[in-house]
Short mmCIF file of C-alpha atoms and ligand atoms in Angstrom, two decimals:
data_model
loop_
_atom_site.label_atom_id
_atom_site.label_comp_id
_atom_site.label_asym_id
_atom_site.label_seq_id
_atom_site.Cartn_x
_atom_site.Cartn_y
_atom_site.Cartn_z
CA MET V 1 -23.14 13.76 48.95
CA LYS V 2 -21.74 10.47 47.64
CA ASN V 3 -20.99 7.75 50.18
CA VAL V 4 -17.40 7.03 51.08
CA ASP V 5 -17.58 3.28 50.67
CA LEU V 6 -14.77 1.61 52.61
CA ARG V 7 -16.47 -1.79 53.01
CA SER V 8 -14.19 -3.48 50.51
CA ASP V 9 -12.00 -2.93 47.47
CA THR V 10 -14.62 -4.92 45.54
CA VAL V 11 -17.08 -2.00 45.43
CA THR V 12 -15.28 -0.06 42.68
CA GLN V 13 -17.06 0.95 39.49
CA PRO V 14 -15.31 0.32 36.17
CA THR V 15 -13.73 3.59 35.06
CA PRO V 16 -14.91 5.21 31.79
CA ALA V 17 -11.64 4.11 30.14
CA MET V 18 -12.16 0.54 31.37
CA ARG V 19 -15.71 0.52 29.99
CA GLU V 20 -14.38 1.71 26.63
CA ALA V 21 -11.79 -1.05 26.61
CA MET V 22 -14.54 -3.58 27.36
CA MET V 23 -16.75 -2.31 24.54
CA ALA V 24 -13.86 -2.45 22.08
CA ALA V 25 -12.73 -5.99 22.98
CA PRO V 26 -12.74 -8.63 20.21
CA LEU V 27 -14.89 -11.56 21.39
CA GLY V 28 -15.39 -15.25 20.73
CA ASP V 29 -16.81 -18.27 22.51
CA ASP V 30 -14.36 -19.10 25.28
CA VAL V 31 -15.76 -22.60 25.83
CA PHE V 32 -14.47 -23.31 22.32
CA GLY V 33 -11.22 -21.57 23.33
CA ASP V 34 -11.96 -18.90 20.73
CA ASP V 35 -12.16 -15.69 22.68
CA PRO V 36 -9.08 -13.65 21.68
CA SER V 37 -9.40 -11.28 24.64
CA VAL V 38 -9.60 -14.14 27.15
CA ASN V 39 -6.70 -15.94 25.48
CA ALA V 40 -4.56 -12.82 25.51
CA LEU V 41 -5.32 -12.19 29.19
CA GLN V 42 -4.52 -15.79 30.11
CA ASP V 43 -1.22 -15.63 28.22
CA ARG V 44 -0.39 -12.33 29.85
CA ILE V 45 -1.12 -13.32 33.45
CA ALA V 46 0.69 -16.65 32.95
CA ALA V 47 3.75 -14.70 31.76
CA LEU V 48 3.50 -12.19 34.62
CA THR V 49 3.35 -14.99 37.18
CA GLY V 50 5.96 -17.09 35.37
CA LYS V 51 3.62 -20.08 35.03
CA GLU V 52 3.01 -22.24 31.97
CA ALA V 53 -0.69 -21.50 31.74
CA ALA V 54 -3.57 -19.58 33.24
CA LEU V 55 -7.33 -19.82 33.29
CA PHE V 56 -9.76 -16.92 33.56
CA MET V 57 -12.30 -17.51 36.34
CA ALA V 58 -15.59 -15.94 37.35
CA SER V 59 -14.39 -15.27 40.90
CA GLY V 60 -11.60 -15.82 43.37
CA THR V 61 -13.68 -18.48 45.09
CA GLN V 62 -14.06 -20.41 41.84
CA SER V 63 -10.37 -20.02 41.11
CA ASN V 64 -9.25 -21.31 44.53
CA LEU V 65 -11.77 -24.16 44.37
CA CYS V 66 -10.72 -25.32 40.91
CA GLY V 67 -7.08 -24.93 41.93
CA MET V 68 -7.51 -27.07 45.04
CA MET V 69 -9.52 -29.67 43.12
CA ALA V 70 -6.81 -29.77 40.46
CA HIS V 71 -4.14 -30.36 43.11
CA CYS V 72 -6.04 -32.81 45.32
CA GLN V 73 -7.98 -36.02 44.89
CA ARG V 74 -10.91 -37.21 46.96
CA GLY V 75 -9.53 -38.11 50.42
CA ASP V 76 -6.59 -35.74 50.19
CA GLU V 77 -6.04 -32.97 52.70
CA TYR V 78 -4.85 -29.37 52.51
CA ILE V 79 -3.19 -27.37 55.25
CA VAL V 80 -4.63 -23.90 55.60
CA GLY V 81 -4.98 -21.05 58.10
CA GLN V 82 -7.94 -21.14 60.48
CA ASN V 83 -8.94 -17.69 59.20
CA ALA V 84 -7.84 -18.12 55.61
CA HIS V 85 -10.34 -17.21 52.93
CA THR V 86 -10.19 -20.63 51.23
CA TYR V 87 -11.13 -22.37 54.46
CA ARG V 88 -13.44 -19.93 56.17
CA TYR V 89 -15.11 -17.77 53.57
CA GLU V 90 -15.72 -20.00 50.57
CA GLY V 91 -18.65 -22.06 51.81
CA GLY V 92 -16.44 -25.05 52.52
CA GLY V 93 -16.34 -25.71 48.77
CA ALA V 94 -13.17 -27.79 48.73
CA ALA V 95 -14.70 -30.18 51.28
CA VAL V 96 -18.24 -30.10 49.90
CA LEU V 97 -17.48 -30.36 46.19
CA GLY V 98 -13.95 -31.75 46.19
CA SER V 99 -14.05 -34.20 49.11
CA ILE V 100 -10.82 -32.52 50.18
CA GLN V 101 -10.37 -32.44 53.93
CA PRO V 102 -9.11 -29.14 55.34
CA GLN V 103 -6.50 -29.20 58.11
CA PRO V 104 -6.89 -25.69 59.53
CA LEU V 105 -4.11 -24.31 61.75
CA ALA V 106 -3.97 -21.31 64.07
CA GLN V 107 -2.55 -18.09 62.63
CA ASP V 108 -0.83 -15.25 64.43
CA ALA V 109 -1.99 -11.62 64.25
CA SER V 110 -0.47 -11.19 60.82
CA GLY V 111 -1.84 -14.44 59.45
CA LEU V 112 1.18 -16.71 59.78
CA MET V 113 0.91 -20.37 60.75
CA ARG V 114 3.86 -21.61 62.79
CA LEU V 115 6.23 -23.73 60.76
CA GLU V 116 6.32 -26.31 63.59
CA ASP V 117 2.52 -26.55 63.42
CA ILE V 118 2.63 -27.06 59.67
CA ALA V 119 5.27 -29.78 60.02
CA ALA V 120 3.31 -31.49 62.80
CA ALA V 121 0.11 -31.46 60.73
CA ILE V 122 1.64 -33.35 57.80
CA LYS V 123 0.36 -36.92 58.19
CA PRO V 124 2.38 -40.06 57.64
CA ASP V 125 1.33 -42.50 54.95
CA ASP V 126 -1.14 -44.52 57.01
CA PRO V 127 -4.74 -45.43 56.15
CA HIS V 128 -5.93 -43.78 59.36
CA PHE V 129 -5.15 -40.40 57.86
CA ALA V 130 -6.19 -38.31 54.93
CA ARG V 131 -3.27 -37.84 52.51
CA THR V 132 -1.70 -34.47 53.20
CA ARG V 133 -1.25 -33.08 49.73
CA LEU V 134 -1.28 -29.28 49.62
CA LEU V 135 -0.26 -26.19 51.57
CA CYS V 136 -2.41 -23.09 50.95
CA LEU V 137 -1.15 -19.65 51.93
CA GLU V 138 -2.83 -16.28 51.49
CA ASN V 139 -0.93 -13.07 50.63
CA THR V 140 -1.97 -10.47 51.58
CA TRP V 141 -3.99 -11.78 54.51
CA ASN V 142 -6.23 -9.12 56.09
CA GLY V 143 -3.95 -6.62 54.42
CA HIS V 144 -0.75 -8.11 55.85
CA PRO V 145 1.95 -8.91 53.32
CA MET V 146 3.98 -12.03 54.12
CA SER V 147 7.73 -11.58 54.53
CA PRO V 148 10.00 -13.06 51.86
CA ALA V 149 11.66 -15.19 54.57
CA TYR V 150 8.38 -16.73 55.76
CA LEU V 151 7.19 -17.44 52.23
CA GLN V 152 10.49 -19.15 51.48
CA GLN V 153 10.52 -21.21 54.69
CA ALA V 154 6.90 -22.32 54.49
CA THR V 155 7.09 -23.34 50.83
CA ASP V 156 10.46 -25.07 51.40
CA LEU V 157 8.90 -27.04 54.24
CA ALA V 158 6.00 -28.08 52.02
CA ARG V 159 8.31 -29.17 49.23
CA GLN V 160 10.53 -31.17 51.60
CA HIS V 161 7.43 -33.18 52.53
CA GLY V 162 6.26 -33.61 48.96
CA LEU V 163 3.33 -31.20 49.30
CA ALA V 164 2.16 -28.97 46.48
CA THR V 165 1.75 -25.25 47.23
CA HIS V 166 -1.08 -22.90 46.29
CA LEU V 167 -1.20 -19.17 46.94
CA ASP V 168 -4.52 -17.43 47.38
CA GLY V 169 -3.25 -14.20 45.88
CA ALA V 170 -6.54 -12.32 45.70
CA ARG V 171 -4.51 -9.29 46.77
CA VAL V 172 -1.04 -10.44 45.74
CA PHE V 173 -0.58 -7.27 43.67
CA ASN V 174 -0.96 -5.30 46.91
CA ALA V 175 1.70 -7.51 48.48
CA ALA V 176 3.98 -6.92 45.48
CA VAL V 177 3.51 -3.14 45.54
CA ALA V 178 4.10 -3.08 49.31
CA ARG V 179 7.61 -4.48 48.77
CA GLY V 180 8.61 -1.29 46.95
CA GLY V 181 10.61 -1.35 43.72
CA ASP V 182 9.21 -2.85 40.54
CA PRO V 183 5.88 -4.49 41.42
CA LEU V 184 6.10 -7.02 38.60
CA GLU V 185 9.50 -8.19 39.80
CA ALA V 186 8.17 -8.39 43.34
CA LEU V 187 5.17 -10.36 42.08
CA ARG V 188 7.49 -12.92 40.50
CA ALA V 189 9.57 -13.19 43.66
CA ILE V 190 6.40 -14.11 45.57
CA VAL V 191 4.68 -16.44 43.13
CA ASP V 192 7.82 -18.27 41.96
CA LEU V 193 7.71 -20.09 45.30
CA PHE V 194 4.29 -21.64 44.56
CA ASP V 195 3.03 -24.30 42.19
CA SER V 196 -0.14 -22.31 41.60
CA VAL V 197 -1.54 -18.88 42.35
CA SER V 198 -5.00 -17.38 42.16
CA VAL V 199 -5.14 -13.63 41.51
CA CYS V 200 -8.23 -11.40 41.61
CA PHE V 201 -8.80 -8.62 39.11
CA SER V 202 -11.94 -7.51 40.96
CA LYS V 203 -10.30 -6.41 44.22
CA GLY V 204 -7.83 -3.52 44.26
CA LEU V 205 -7.22 -3.78 40.54
CA GLY V 206 -10.73 -2.45 39.98
CA ALA V 207 -12.16 -4.80 37.35
CA PRO V 208 -15.87 -5.61 37.73
CA VAL V 209 -15.48 -9.41 37.59
CA GLY V 210 -12.77 -12.00 37.30
CA SER V 211 -9.81 -13.87 38.67
CA ALA V 212 -7.16 -16.12 37.17
CA LEU V 213 -5.63 -19.40 38.25
CA CYS V 214 -2.02 -19.79 37.10
CA GLY V 215 0.10 -22.94 37.18
CA SER V 216 1.52 -25.78 35.10
CA ARG V 217 -0.26 -26.76 31.90
CA GLU V 218 -1.36 -30.10 33.41
CA LEU V 219 -2.80 -28.39 36.46
CA ILE V 220 -4.64 -25.82 34.36
CA ASP V 221 -6.05 -28.54 32.09
CA ARG V 222 -7.45 -30.33 35.15
CA ALA V 223 -8.78 -27.04 36.54
CA ARG V 224 -10.57 -26.28 33.24
CA ARG V 225 -12.58 -29.47 33.61
CA TRP V 226 -13.56 -28.54 37.19
CA ARG V 227 -14.38 -24.99 36.11
CA LYS V 228 -16.81 -26.40 33.52
CA MET V 229 -18.43 -28.61 36.17
CA VAL V 230 -18.99 -25.72 38.56
CA GLY V 231 -20.61 -23.66 35.84
CA GLY V 232 -17.67 -21.44 35.07
CA GLY V 233 -17.40 -22.13 31.35
CA LEU V 234 -18.26 -18.66 30.07
CA ARG V 235 -18.86 -17.63 26.49
CA GLN V 236 -18.01 -14.09 25.28
CA SER V 237 -16.09 -13.48 28.49
CA GLY V 238 -13.55 -11.38 26.62
CA LEU V 239 -15.81 -8.50 27.62
CA LEU V 240 -14.65 -9.14 31.19
CA ALA V 241 -11.11 -10.16 30.32
CA ALA V 242 -10.70 -6.78 28.61
CA ALA V 243 -11.46 -5.06 31.90
CA ALA V 244 -8.78 -7.16 33.59
CA HIS V 245 -6.31 -6.28 30.81
CA HIS V 246 -7.05 -2.63 31.33
CA ALA V 247 -6.57 -3.06 35.08
CA LEU V 248 -3.14 -4.64 34.51
CA ASP V 249 -2.20 -1.74 32.23
CA HIS V 250 -3.37 1.06 34.49
CA HIS V 251 -4.17 -0.05 38.03
CA VAL V 252 -1.13 -1.90 39.36
CA HIS V 253 1.28 0.90 40.26
CA ARG V 254 -1.52 3.03 41.63
CA LEU V 255 -2.17 0.48 44.42
CA ALA V 256 0.54 2.48 46.24
CA ASP V 257 -2.01 5.34 46.41
CA ASP V 258 -4.47 3.05 48.21
CA HIS V 259 -1.75 2.06 50.66
CA ALA V 260 -0.94 5.73 51.33
CA LEU V 261 -4.63 6.46 51.95
CA ALA V 262 -4.84 3.58 54.42
CA GLN V 263 -1.89 5.13 56.28
CA ARG V 264 -3.62 8.51 56.22
CA LEU V 265 -6.71 6.92 57.74
CA ALA V 266 -4.73 5.04 60.39
CA GLN V 267 -2.88 8.20 61.41
CA GLY V 268 -6.10 10.20 61.52
CA LEU V 269 -7.68 7.59 63.81
CA SER V 270 -4.73 7.27 66.17
CA GLY V 271 -4.87 8.72 69.65
CA ILE V 272 -8.66 8.46 70.09
CA GLU V 273 -9.59 7.02 73.46
CA GLY V 274 -11.78 3.94 73.08
CA LEU V 275 -10.40 3.17 69.64
CA SER V 276 -7.22 1.38 68.70
CA VAL V 277 -5.80 0.88 65.28
CA ARG V 278 -4.91 -2.80 65.23
CA SER V 279 -3.29 -2.97 61.85
CA ALA V 280 -2.92 -0.82 58.79
CA GLN V 281 -0.90 -2.43 56.13
CA THR V 282 -1.40 -2.25 52.38
CA ASN V 283 -5.01 -1.13 51.76
CA ILE V 284 -6.84 -2.42 54.86
CA VAL V 285 -7.21 -0.73 58.24
CA PHE V 286 -8.60 -2.60 61.25
CA VAL V 287 -9.65 -0.74 64.37
CA ASP V 288 -10.87 -2.18 67.65
CA VAL V 289 -13.67 -0.29 69.35
CA ALA V 290 -13.84 -0.52 73.16
CA ASN V 291 -16.95 -0.98 75.28
CA GLY V 292 -18.97 -2.79 72.64
CA ARG V 293 -19.50 0.42 70.67
CA GLY V 294 -18.50 -0.98 67.29
CA PRO V 295 -22.06 -1.32 65.93
CA ASP V 296 -22.97 2.18 67.19
CA LEU V 297 -19.91 3.64 65.52
CA LEU V 298 -20.75 1.79 62.34
CA ALA V 299 -24.30 3.19 62.37
CA HIS V 300 -23.02 6.70 63.12
CA LEU V 301 -20.59 6.47 60.20
CA GLN V 302 -23.36 5.27 57.94
CA ARG V 303 -25.50 8.30 58.82
CA ASP V 304 -22.53 10.41 57.75
CA GLY V 305 -22.28 8.50 54.46
CA VAL V 306 -19.20 6.51 55.45
CA LEU V 307 -19.48 2.73 55.01
CA ALA V 308 -17.31 0.13 56.74
CA THR V 309 -17.76 -3.46 57.96
CA GLY V 310 -17.30 -5.33 61.23
CA LEU V 311 -18.65 -5.48 64.77
CA ILE V 312 -15.96 -5.24 67.44
CA GLY V 313 -13.11 -4.77 65.02
CA LEU V 314 -14.14 -2.47 62.21
CA ARG V 315 -12.58 -2.82 58.80
CA PHE V 316 -11.91 -0.01 56.34
CA VAL V 317 -10.56 -0.78 52.87
CA THR V 318 -9.15 1.81 50.48
CA HIS V 319 -9.43 1.52 46.69
CA LEU V 320 -9.70 3.24 43.32
CA ASP V 321 -12.94 5.05 44.17
CA VAL V 322 -11.85 6.80 47.39
CA ASP V 323 -9.65 9.84 47.67
CA ALA V 324 -8.02 11.86 50.43
CA ALA V 325 -11.16 13.98 50.89
CA GLY V 326 -13.19 10.82 51.50
CA ILE V 327 -10.67 9.52 54.00
CA ASP V 328 -10.75 12.86 55.80
CA ARG V 329 -14.55 12.64 55.95
CA ALA V 330 -14.23 9.20 57.53
CA ILE V 331 -11.73 10.47 60.10
CA ALA V 332 -13.90 13.48 60.95
CA SER V 333 -16.97 11.28 61.40
CA VAL V 334 -15.17 8.88 63.76
CA ARG V 335 -13.75 11.79 65.76
CA ALA V 336 -17.21 13.38 66.01
CA PHE V 337 -18.66 10.10 67.35
CA PHE V 338 -16.14 9.97 70.20
CA ALA V 339 -16.31 13.74 70.86
CA GLN V 340 -20.11 13.33 71.35
CA GLY V 341 -19.54 10.72 74.05
CA GLY V 342 -19.85 7.76 71.68
CA GLY V 343 -17.16 5.92 73.60
CA ALA V 344 -19.42 5.25 76.62
CA ALA V 345 -20.11 1.59 77.34
CA SER V 346 -23.10 -0.27 75.89
CA ALA V 347 -24.07 -3.94 75.91
CA PRO V 348 -21.20 -6.03 74.55
CA VAL V 349 -21.63 -7.69 71.17
CA ALA V 350 -20.33 -11.04 70.03
CA GLY V 351 -19.15 -12.26 66.68
CA THR V 352 -17.06 -11.11 63.79
CA ALA V 353 -17.78 -10.35 60.19
CA VAL V 354 -14.88 -9.81 57.85
CA TYR V 355 -14.59 -11.04 54.28
C1 PLP E 1 -12.09 -11.87 47.88
C2 PLP E 1 -11.17 -12.95 48.19
C3 PLP E 1 -11.32 -14.22 47.62
C4 PLP E 1 -12.49 -14.62 46.77
O1 PLP E 1 -12.76 -13.81 45.72
P1 PLP E 1 -14.28 -13.67 45.19
O2 PLP E 1 -14.05 -13.10 43.83
O3 PLP E 1 -14.96 -12.75 46.13
O4 PLP E 1 -14.87 -15.02 45.15
C5 PLP E 1 -10.39 -15.19 47.94
N1 PLP E 1 -9.39 -14.93 48.77
C6 PLP E 1 -9.21 -13.75 49.34
C7 PLP E 1 -8.05 -13.53 50.25
C8 PLP E 1 -10.09 -12.72 49.08
O5 PLP E 1 -9.92 -11.53 49.67
#
């Protein structure tokens, strides 16, 4: 039987229709600016996000990095969540390659930094300090969509202090769909508050590769130079852009199905002693496993062909390649583990692993 792979929404295979679209794409050399499929995708995602320009990137990491380097100079600083992807899960690229100092701040359980903390972290113009230049937010964060009010307040605060704003929107389409109503209108309502946004086509949208950085023309021109330097000048990348196009055509509205499956999983896992569902918003479900049994549960699930990630808190992510039957298999496997006495204590484990 096929595995039910809930490790991430990045594990999807391109659908047959997506592969066809890729094979049919007109191609050119994008370093010369000649790839019609890349150009069309960039124009389209710029229009969808209401920005002047966009740049197709090899990954979300590359997109955030080039975005931060386009916003900040050497010796500048960006304010970011302690557990934000740009700070914690991108190899420290902004600091290593951009000489941009991070100013990480604590986040609450749904990923929000306190506005007072943000205000207090903005440095005065004094040579003792790095120049605070940029606020980075992430939406969704660990599956949590940010409220319209918080997005407004945090970006207003940044603007009042002359900071630029960047949104790591790897899963911003999930955030948009979670608002209900027209997802493209919701997307605009979110990204209009930011100077730049990075979106991933390779997460819930189901493309094999690719992200886009969107922002003003000047910002995107600077980012293109950085993208070249980090090896992201691709050639016939229209092959990949075509997959992203196809994803925008066919895989946006259906993110609601992923969210419904995450709810189905959360409900199926509720009420088990030794297990608590910590959060289940959009397409990500986190559960905490008592008595240090997380790794044992993970191994048990794997024997049943159900893949997840984590140690103490396990993470399950729904996507294009899982269905209700797969979710029910996952629920049955977890229930079997606890029914067989799997909840009994073992040696505690330390650490976390979520990306
Ligand atoms: C996955 C992800 C990224 C990075 O995308 P890659 O394509 O894996 O480099 C950035 N931010 C968030 C929130 C992500 O989930």
